Every structure is written in structure tokens, then in C-alpha cells.
């Protein structure tokens, strides 16, 4: 097991597009274990491989209060969506920044599990938000890119200043 370092916005590596996995082998299962450990330690409710500088389509999520239900999505695709919800989002790659983003209320996702088998999942509410937030990461999109250009500029300046102080 290993804790992986999490990239911080505005790192350009957060904008890389992740590659399809197709074959779930032991190296992918090891990545999933390390990502789960990193997510729980952070703590966060989700983590995309992009955030740990691995550009493969792998996501871990656990939205339960007691951290009892790890969900692993490999090569996820949204096969259906409806409705709209607005949720206050945060991101482990954008520490200290929280803002409202509009997402679909419901998504149906098809993905591979750690056994390499395809399955489908219906997600609503916070789980649906988290799935969409993590799938954005795999496309190189950080949640702040859903905000106004003015907010993005301010957030970038704030995090660049923070990075200079902590460097
Ligand atoms: O821990 C996280 N919390 C969160 C809250 C509202 C909407 C989305 C999220 S995901 C985030 C972890 C993270 O950055 N995943 O990429
Ligand atoms: Ni995030």
C-alpha cells in the first residue's frame, strides 16, 4: 500500500486526457488499492487516477459516512442521464475552494470492476455528482472550469500564491 501525491491546480498535468484501460490486470488492481488508500487518507469522497498523475481511466469513490462502500469504476461511460442538480463542490486538487456546479441529477454508468467484468450503476444525488466530477478529471477537466472565467482567474492566483508560500 502506498499514499500517492495529489496534483494541485493549476498543474498542467491535470489537463491530460486519460487512456482506456481495457485489460484489468494486477498493476491496475495495485493502482486501485493505492488510490483508495490515498482517497481515505485525504480524506475525500472520490479520486481519479489523473489526480495522482496516472493517465488511465480509473476512479475510486466512497460517499458513505462510515467509509464502508468502495466503488471502483474502470473505463466508465455515462449511458443515460437526466434531471439537474446544483451542488457545492470541492476538489482535493483545488484545496480550500468550494463553489456550486450544475450537474445531472441522475446518471447511469457502465464500467469495469476490479474483476474486469462490465457492470452498470444507477447514481443519484451526491453519488451522481461525484461520478461526474471524477469522469471530468479523466477528460482533463477540473470543477473550477465550470465556473466563470473571473472566478477561475482568482482561484488560479490564490493557489499560485499559496504554492509560493509553501514551497
Ligand atoms: O472529496 C471530494 N468531495 C467532493 C464534494 C462535492 C463534490 C465533489 C467532490 S469530489 C472530492 C474529491 C475529489 O477531488 N475528487 O476528484
Ligand atoms: Ni476532484
PDB file of C-alpha atoms and ligand atoms in Angstrom:
ATOM      1  CA  UNK A   1       0.000   0.000   0.000  1.00  0.00           C
ATOM      2  CA  UNK A   2       1.168   3.494  -0.712  1.00  0.00           C
ATOM      3  CA  UNK A   3      -0.077   7.042  -0.368  1.00  0.00           C
ATOM      4  CA  UNK A   4       0.210   8.816  -3.708  1.00  0.00           C
ATOM      5  CA  UNK A   5       0.934  12.561  -4.053  1.00  0.00           C
ATOM      6  CA  UNK A   6      -2.064  14.532  -5.376  1.00  0.00           C
ATOM      7  CA  UNK A   7      -1.513  17.107  -8.162  1.00  0.00           C
ATOM      8  CA  UNK A   8      -2.625  20.635  -7.345  1.00  0.00           C
ATOM      9  CA  UNK A   9      -4.430  23.029  -9.697  1.00  0.00           C
ATOM     10  CA  UNK A  10      -3.144  24.753 -11.881  1.00  0.00           C
ATOM     11  CA  UNK A  11      -0.737  21.879 -12.642  1.00  0.00           C
ATOM     12  CA  UNK A  12      -0.940  21.299 -16.448  1.00  0.00           C
ATOM     13  CA  UNK A  13      -0.883  17.507 -15.888  1.00  0.00           C
ATOM     14  CA  UNK A  14      -4.478  17.820 -14.548  1.00  0.00           C
ATOM     15  CA  UNK A  15      -5.496  18.598 -18.140  1.00  0.00           C
ATOM     16  CA  UNK A  16      -4.194  15.374 -19.691  1.00  0.00           C
ATOM     17  CA  UNK A  17      -6.807  13.014 -21.113  1.00  0.00           C
ATOM     18  CA  UNK A  18      -6.740   9.536 -19.556  1.00  0.00           C
ATOM     19  CA  UNK A  19      -6.336   6.407 -21.717  1.00  0.00           C
ATOM     20  CA  UNK A  20      -8.743   3.449 -21.796  1.00  0.00           C
ATOM     21  CA  UNK A  21      -7.637   0.512 -19.611  1.00  0.00           C
ATOM     22  CA  UNK A  22      -9.463  -2.417 -21.379  1.00  0.00           C
ATOM     23  CA  UNK A  23      -7.490  -5.136 -19.543  1.00  0.00           C
ATOM     24  CA  UNK A  24      -7.759  -5.061 -15.748  1.00  0.00           C
ATOM     25  CA  UNK A  25      -4.517  -6.683 -14.557  1.00  0.00           C
ATOM     26  CA  UNK A  26      -2.638  -6.775 -11.240  1.00  0.00           C
ATOM     27  CA  UNK A  27      -0.946  -3.426 -11.922  1.00  0.00           C
ATOM     28  CA  UNK A  28      -4.377  -1.789 -12.269  1.00  0.00           C
ATOM     29  CA  UNK A  29      -5.582  -3.547  -9.089  1.00  0.00           C
ATOM     30  CA  UNK A  30      -2.494  -2.223  -7.264  1.00  0.00           C
ATOM     31  CA  UNK A  31      -3.253   1.293  -8.568  1.00  0.00           C
ATOM     32  CA  UNK A  32      -6.844   0.948  -7.276  1.00  0.00           C
ATOM     33  CA  UNK A  33      -5.580  -0.086  -3.804  1.00  0.00           C
ATOM     34  CA  UNK A  34      -3.173   2.859  -3.650  1.00  0.00           C
ATOM     35  CA  UNK A  35      -5.822   5.297  -4.899  1.00  0.00           C
ATOM     36  CA  UNK A  36      -8.339   4.047  -2.298  1.00  0.00           C
ATOM     37  CA  UNK A  37      -5.786   4.452   0.485  1.00  0.00           C
ATOM     38  CA  UNK A  38      -4.941   7.959  -0.777  1.00  0.00           C
ATOM     39  CA  UNK A  39      -8.646   8.952  -1.023  1.00  0.00           C
ATOM     40  CA  UNK A  40      -9.460   7.698   2.505  1.00  0.00           C
ATOM     41  CA  UNK A  41      -6.370   9.369   3.993  1.00  0.00           C
ATOM     42  CA  UNK A  42      -7.034  12.740   2.316  1.00  0.00           C
ATOM     43  CA  UNK A  43      -9.964  12.416   3.222  1.00  0.00           C
ATOM     44  CA  UNK A  44     -12.115  12.653   0.102  1.00  0.00           C
ATOM     45  CA  UNK A  45     -15.247  11.030  -1.361  1.00  0.00           C
ATOM     46  CA  UNK A  46     -13.622  10.294  -4.724  1.00  0.00           C
ATOM     47  CA  UNK A  47     -10.323  10.247  -6.582  1.00  0.00           C
ATOM     48  CA  UNK A  48      -9.477   9.985 -10.277  1.00  0.00           C
ATOM     49  CA  UNK A  49      -6.156   8.498 -11.461  1.00  0.00           C
ATOM     50  CA  UNK A  50      -5.413  11.803 -13.249  1.00  0.00           C
ATOM     51  CA  UNK A  51      -5.064  13.459  -9.815  1.00  0.00           C
ATOM     52  CA  UNK A  52      -2.191  11.118  -8.913  1.00  0.00           C
ATOM     53  CA  UNK A  53      -0.551  11.683 -12.321  1.00  0.00           C
ATOM     54  CA  UNK A  54      -1.625   8.312 -13.748  1.00  0.00           C
ATOM     55  CA  UNK A  55      -3.437   8.971 -17.012  1.00  0.00           C
ATOM     56  CA  UNK A  56      -5.639   5.862 -17.131  1.00  0.00           C
ATOM     57  CA  UNK A  57      -9.430   5.712 -16.857  1.00  0.00           C
ATOM     58  CA  UNK A  58      -9.641   4.607 -13.204  1.00  0.00           C
ATOM     59  CA  UNK A  59     -11.838   6.141 -10.464  1.00  0.00           C
ATOM     60  CA  UNK A  60     -12.431   5.277  -6.809  1.00  0.00           C
ATOM     61  CA  UNK A  61     -15.459   6.650  -4.903  1.00  0.00           C
ATOM     62  CA  UNK A  62     -16.883   6.220  -1.408  1.00  0.00           C
ATOM     63  CA  UNK A  63     -19.681   8.639  -0.488  1.00  0.00           C
ATOM     64  CA  UNK A  64     -20.738   6.738   2.672  1.00  0.00           C
ATOM     65  CA  UNK A  65     -20.403   8.377   6.100  1.00  0.00           C
ATOM     66  CA  UNK A  66     -18.519   5.407   7.567  1.00  0.00           C
ATOM     67  CA  UNK A  67     -16.290   4.813   4.511  1.00  0.00           C
ATOM     68  CA  UNK A  68     -17.756   1.325   4.160  1.00  0.00           C
ATOM     69  CA  UNK A  69     -18.541   1.149   0.451  1.00  0.00           C
ATOM     70  CA  UNK A  70     -15.676   1.478  -2.022  1.00  0.00           C
ATOM     71  CA  UNK A  71     -16.825   1.851  -5.613  1.00  0.00           C
ATOM     72  CA  UNK A  72     -14.279   1.276  -8.383  1.00  0.00           C
ATOM     73  CA  UNK A  73     -15.054   2.459 -11.925  1.00  0.00           C
ATOM     74  CA  UNK A  74     -12.656   1.481 -14.713  1.00  0.00           C
ATOM     75  CA  UNK A  75     -13.331   2.790 -18.256  1.00  0.00           C
ATOM     76  CA  UNK A  76     -16.608   4.421 -17.092  1.00  0.00           C
ATOM     77  CA  UNK A  77     -19.163   5.612 -19.645  1.00  0.00           C
ATOM     78  CA  UNK A  78     -22.370   7.501 -18.947  1.00  0.00           C
ATOM     79  CA  UNK A  79     -25.092   5.606 -20.824  1.00  0.00           C
ATOM     80  CA  UNK A  80     -28.050   7.675 -19.604  1.00  0.00           C
ATOM     81  CA  UNK A  81     -28.590  10.895 -17.708  1.00  0.00           C
ATOM     82  CA  UNK A  82     -31.489  13.121 -16.658  1.00  0.00           C
ATOM     83  CA  UNK A  83     -32.505  15.968 -14.432  1.00  0.00           C
ATOM     84  CA  UNK A  84     -30.365  18.708 -12.963  1.00  0.00           C
ATOM     85  CA  UNK A  85     -28.938  19.478  -9.522  1.00  0.00           C
ATOM     86  CA  UNK A  86     -26.629  22.131  -8.186  1.00  0.00           C
ATOM     87  CA  UNK A  87     -24.138  21.041  -5.529  1.00  0.00           C
ATOM     88  CA  UNK A  88     -21.372  22.845  -3.672  1.00  0.00           C
ATOM     89  CA  UNK A  89     -18.245  21.047  -4.908  1.00  0.00           C
ATOM     90  CA  UNK A  90     -14.697  20.839  -3.665  1.00  0.00           C
ATOM     91  CA  UNK A  91     -11.667  19.007  -5.033  1.00  0.00           C
ATOM     92  CA  UNK A  92      -8.558  17.519  -3.457  1.00  0.00           C
ATOM     93  CA  UNK A  93      -6.601  19.115  -6.337  1.00  0.00           C
ATOM     94  CA  UNK A  94      -8.069  22.569  -5.555  1.00  0.00           C
ATOM     95  CA  UNK A  95      -7.753  22.772  -1.751  1.00  0.00           C
ATOM     96  CA  UNK A  96      -9.794  25.372   0.108  1.00  0.00           C
ATOM     97  CA  UNK A  97     -12.038  26.254  -2.855  1.00  0.00           C
ATOM     98  CA  UNK A  98     -15.757  25.374  -2.814  1.00  0.00           C
ATOM     99  CA  UNK A  99     -18.380  26.523  -5.299  1.00  0.00           C
ATOM    100  CA  UNK A 100     -21.665  25.482  -6.872  1.00  0.00           C
ATOM    101  CA  UNK A 101     -21.716  23.439 -10.079  1.00  0.00           C
ATOM    102  CA  UNK A 102     -24.760  22.258 -12.069  1.00  0.00           C
ATOM    103  CA  UNK A 103     -24.727  18.532 -12.941  1.00  0.00           C
ATOM    104  CA  UNK A 104     -27.213  15.858 -13.986  1.00  0.00           C
ATOM    105  CA  UNK A 105     -29.385  14.623 -11.085  1.00  0.00           C
ATOM    106  CA  UNK A 106     -29.213  11.029 -12.320  1.00  0.00           C
ATOM    107  CA  UNK A 107     -26.601   9.144 -14.321  1.00  0.00           C
ATOM    108  CA  UNK A 108     -26.460   5.519 -15.390  1.00  0.00           C
ATOM    109  CA  UNK A 109     -22.827   4.414 -15.694  1.00  0.00           C
ATOM    110  CA  UNK A 110     -21.325   1.384 -17.404  1.00  0.00           C
ATOM    111  CA  UNK A 111     -17.844   0.454 -16.189  1.00  0.00           C
ATOM    112  CA  UNK A 112     -15.471  -2.400 -15.488  1.00  0.00           C
ATOM    113  CA  UNK A 113     -14.872  -3.549 -11.911  1.00  0.00           C
ATOM    114  CA  UNK A 114     -11.570  -4.788 -10.436  1.00  0.00           C
ATOM    115  CA  UNK A 115     -12.505  -8.261 -11.744  1.00  0.00           C
ATOM    116  CA  UNK A 116     -12.567  -6.867 -15.295  1.00  0.00           C
ATOM    117  CA  UNK A 117     -16.303  -7.550 -15.582  1.00  0.00           C
ATOM    118  CA  UNK A 118     -18.639  -4.913 -17.002  1.00  0.00           C
ATOM    119  CA  UNK A 119     -21.465  -3.661 -14.758  1.00  0.00           C
ATOM    120  CA  UNK A 120     -23.986  -0.827 -14.701  1.00  0.00           C
ATOM    121  CA  UNK A 121     -24.748   1.519 -11.840  1.00  0.00           C
ATOM    122  CA  UNK A 122     -27.576   4.000 -11.265  1.00  0.00           C
ATOM    123  CA  UNK A 123     -26.427   7.043  -9.354  1.00  0.00           C
ATOM    124  CA  UNK A 124     -28.426   9.965  -7.933  1.00  0.00           C
ATOM    125  CA  UNK A 125     -27.660  12.921  -5.703  1.00  0.00           C
ATOM    126  CA  UNK A 126     -24.141  13.184  -4.272  1.00  0.00           C
ATOM    127  CA  UNK A 127     -23.013   9.900  -5.836  1.00  0.00           C
ATOM    128  CA  UNK A 128     -24.089  11.180  -9.268  1.00  0.00           C
ATOM    129  CA  UNK A 129     -22.228  14.462  -8.635  1.00  0.00           C
ATOM    130  CA  UNK A 130     -19.108  12.570  -7.621  1.00  0.00           C
ATOM    131  CA  UNK A 131     -19.219  10.245 -10.672  1.00  0.00           C
ATOM    132  CA  UNK A 132     -19.490  13.275 -12.988  1.00  0.00           C
ATOM    133  CA  UNK A 133     -16.741  15.195 -11.112  1.00  0.00           C
ATOM    134  CA  UNK A 134     -14.364  12.196 -11.350  1.00  0.00           C
ATOM    135  CA  UNK A 135     -15.206  11.493 -15.006  1.00  0.00           C
ATOM    136  CA  UNK A 136     -14.412  15.146 -15.770  1.00  0.00           C
ATOM    137  CA  UNK A 137     -10.934  14.597 -14.239  1.00  0.00           C
ATOM    138  CA  UNK A 138     -10.343  11.726 -16.709  1.00  0.00           C
ATOM    139  CA  UNK A 139     -11.080  14.185 -19.555  1.00  0.00           C
ATOM    140  CA  UNK A 140      -8.627  16.699 -18.064  1.00  0.00           C
ATOM    141  CA  UNK A 141     -11.386  18.929 -16.652  1.00  0.00           C
ATOM    142  CA  UNK A 142     -11.208  20.352 -13.118  1.00  0.00           C
ATOM    143  CA  UNK A 143     -14.504  21.528 -11.497  1.00  0.00           C
ATOM    144  CA  UNK A 144     -13.380  25.173 -11.478  1.00  0.00           C
ATOM    145  CA  UNK A 145     -13.603  25.079 -15.286  1.00  0.00           C
ATOM    146  CA  UNK A 146     -17.398  25.029 -14.817  1.00  0.00           C
ATOM    147  CA  UNK A 147     -17.148  28.432 -13.047  1.00  0.00           C
ATOM    148  CA  UNK A 148     -16.845  31.896 -14.622  1.00  0.00           C
ATOM    149  CA  UNK A 149     -13.501  32.991 -16.132  1.00  0.00           C
ATOM    150  CA  UNK A 150     -13.246  35.656 -13.421  1.00  0.00           C
ATOM    151  CA  UNK A 151     -13.567  33.042 -10.649  1.00  0.00           C
ATOM    152  CA  UNK A 152     -11.033  30.795 -12.419  1.00  0.00           C
ATOM    153  CA  UNK A 153      -8.532  33.652 -12.608  1.00  0.00           C
ATOM    154  CA  UNK A 154      -8.982  34.410  -8.889  1.00  0.00           C
ATOM    155  CA  UNK A 155      -8.672  30.752  -7.892  1.00  0.00           C
ATOM    156  CA  UNK A 156      -5.538  30.322 -10.020  1.00  0.00           C
ATOM    157  CA  UNK A 157      -3.941  33.418  -8.439  1.00  0.00           C
ATOM    158  CA  UNK A 158      -4.837  32.263  -4.909  1.00  0.00           C
ATOM    159  CA  UNK A 159      -3.411  28.754  -5.389  1.00  0.00           C
ATOM    160  CA  UNK A 160      -0.263  30.016  -7.151  1.00  0.00           C
ATOM    161  CA  UNK A 161       0.361  32.390  -4.217  1.00  0.00           C
ATOM    162  CA  UNK A 162      -0.256  29.528  -1.734  1.00  0.00           C
ATOM    163  CA  UNK A 163       2.194  27.311  -3.653  1.00  0.00           C
ATOM    164  CA  UNK A 164       4.870  30.033  -3.453  1.00  0.00           C
ATOM    165  CA  UNK A 165       4.401  30.341   0.316  1.00  0.00           C
ATOM    166  CA  UNK A 166       4.549  26.588   0.990  1.00  0.00           C
ATOM    167  CA  UNK A 167       7.437  25.960  -1.449  1.00  0.00           C
TER     168      UNK A 167
HETATM  169  O1  LIG B   1     -13.734  14.896  -1.626  1.00  0.00           O
HETATM  170  C1  LIG B   1     -14.398  15.438  -2.533  1.00  0.00           C
HETATM  171  N1  LIG B   1     -15.598  15.999  -2.225  1.00  0.00           N
HETATM  172  C2  LIG B   1     -16.490  16.442  -3.163  1.00  0.00           C
HETATM  173  C3  LIG B   1     -17.562  17.216  -2.721  1.00  0.00           C
HETATM  174  C4  LIG B   1     -18.507  17.689  -3.595  1.00  0.00           C
HETATM  175  C5  LIG B   1     -18.401  17.369  -4.934  1.00  0.00           C
HETATM  176  C6  LIG B   1     -17.348  16.611  -5.407  1.00  0.00           C
HETATM  177  C7  LIG B   1     -16.400  16.135  -4.522  1.00  0.00           C
HETATM  178  S1  LIG B   1     -15.096  15.149  -5.089  1.00  0.00           S
HETATM  179  C8  LIG B   1     -13.867  15.489  -3.909  1.00  0.00           C
HETATM  180  C9  LIG B   1     -12.649  14.598  -4.111  1.00  0.00           C
HETATM  181  C10 LIG B   1     -12.020  14.911  -5.440  1.00  0.00           C
HETATM  182  O2  LIG B   1     -11.376  15.909  -5.679  1.00  0.00           O
HETATM  183  N2  LIG B   1     -12.213  14.056  -6.399  1.00  0.00           N
HETATM  184  O3  LIG B   1     -11.714  14.291  -7.622  1.00  0.00           O
HETATM  185 NI1  LIG B   2     -11.568  16.421  -7.822  1.00  0.00          NI
END
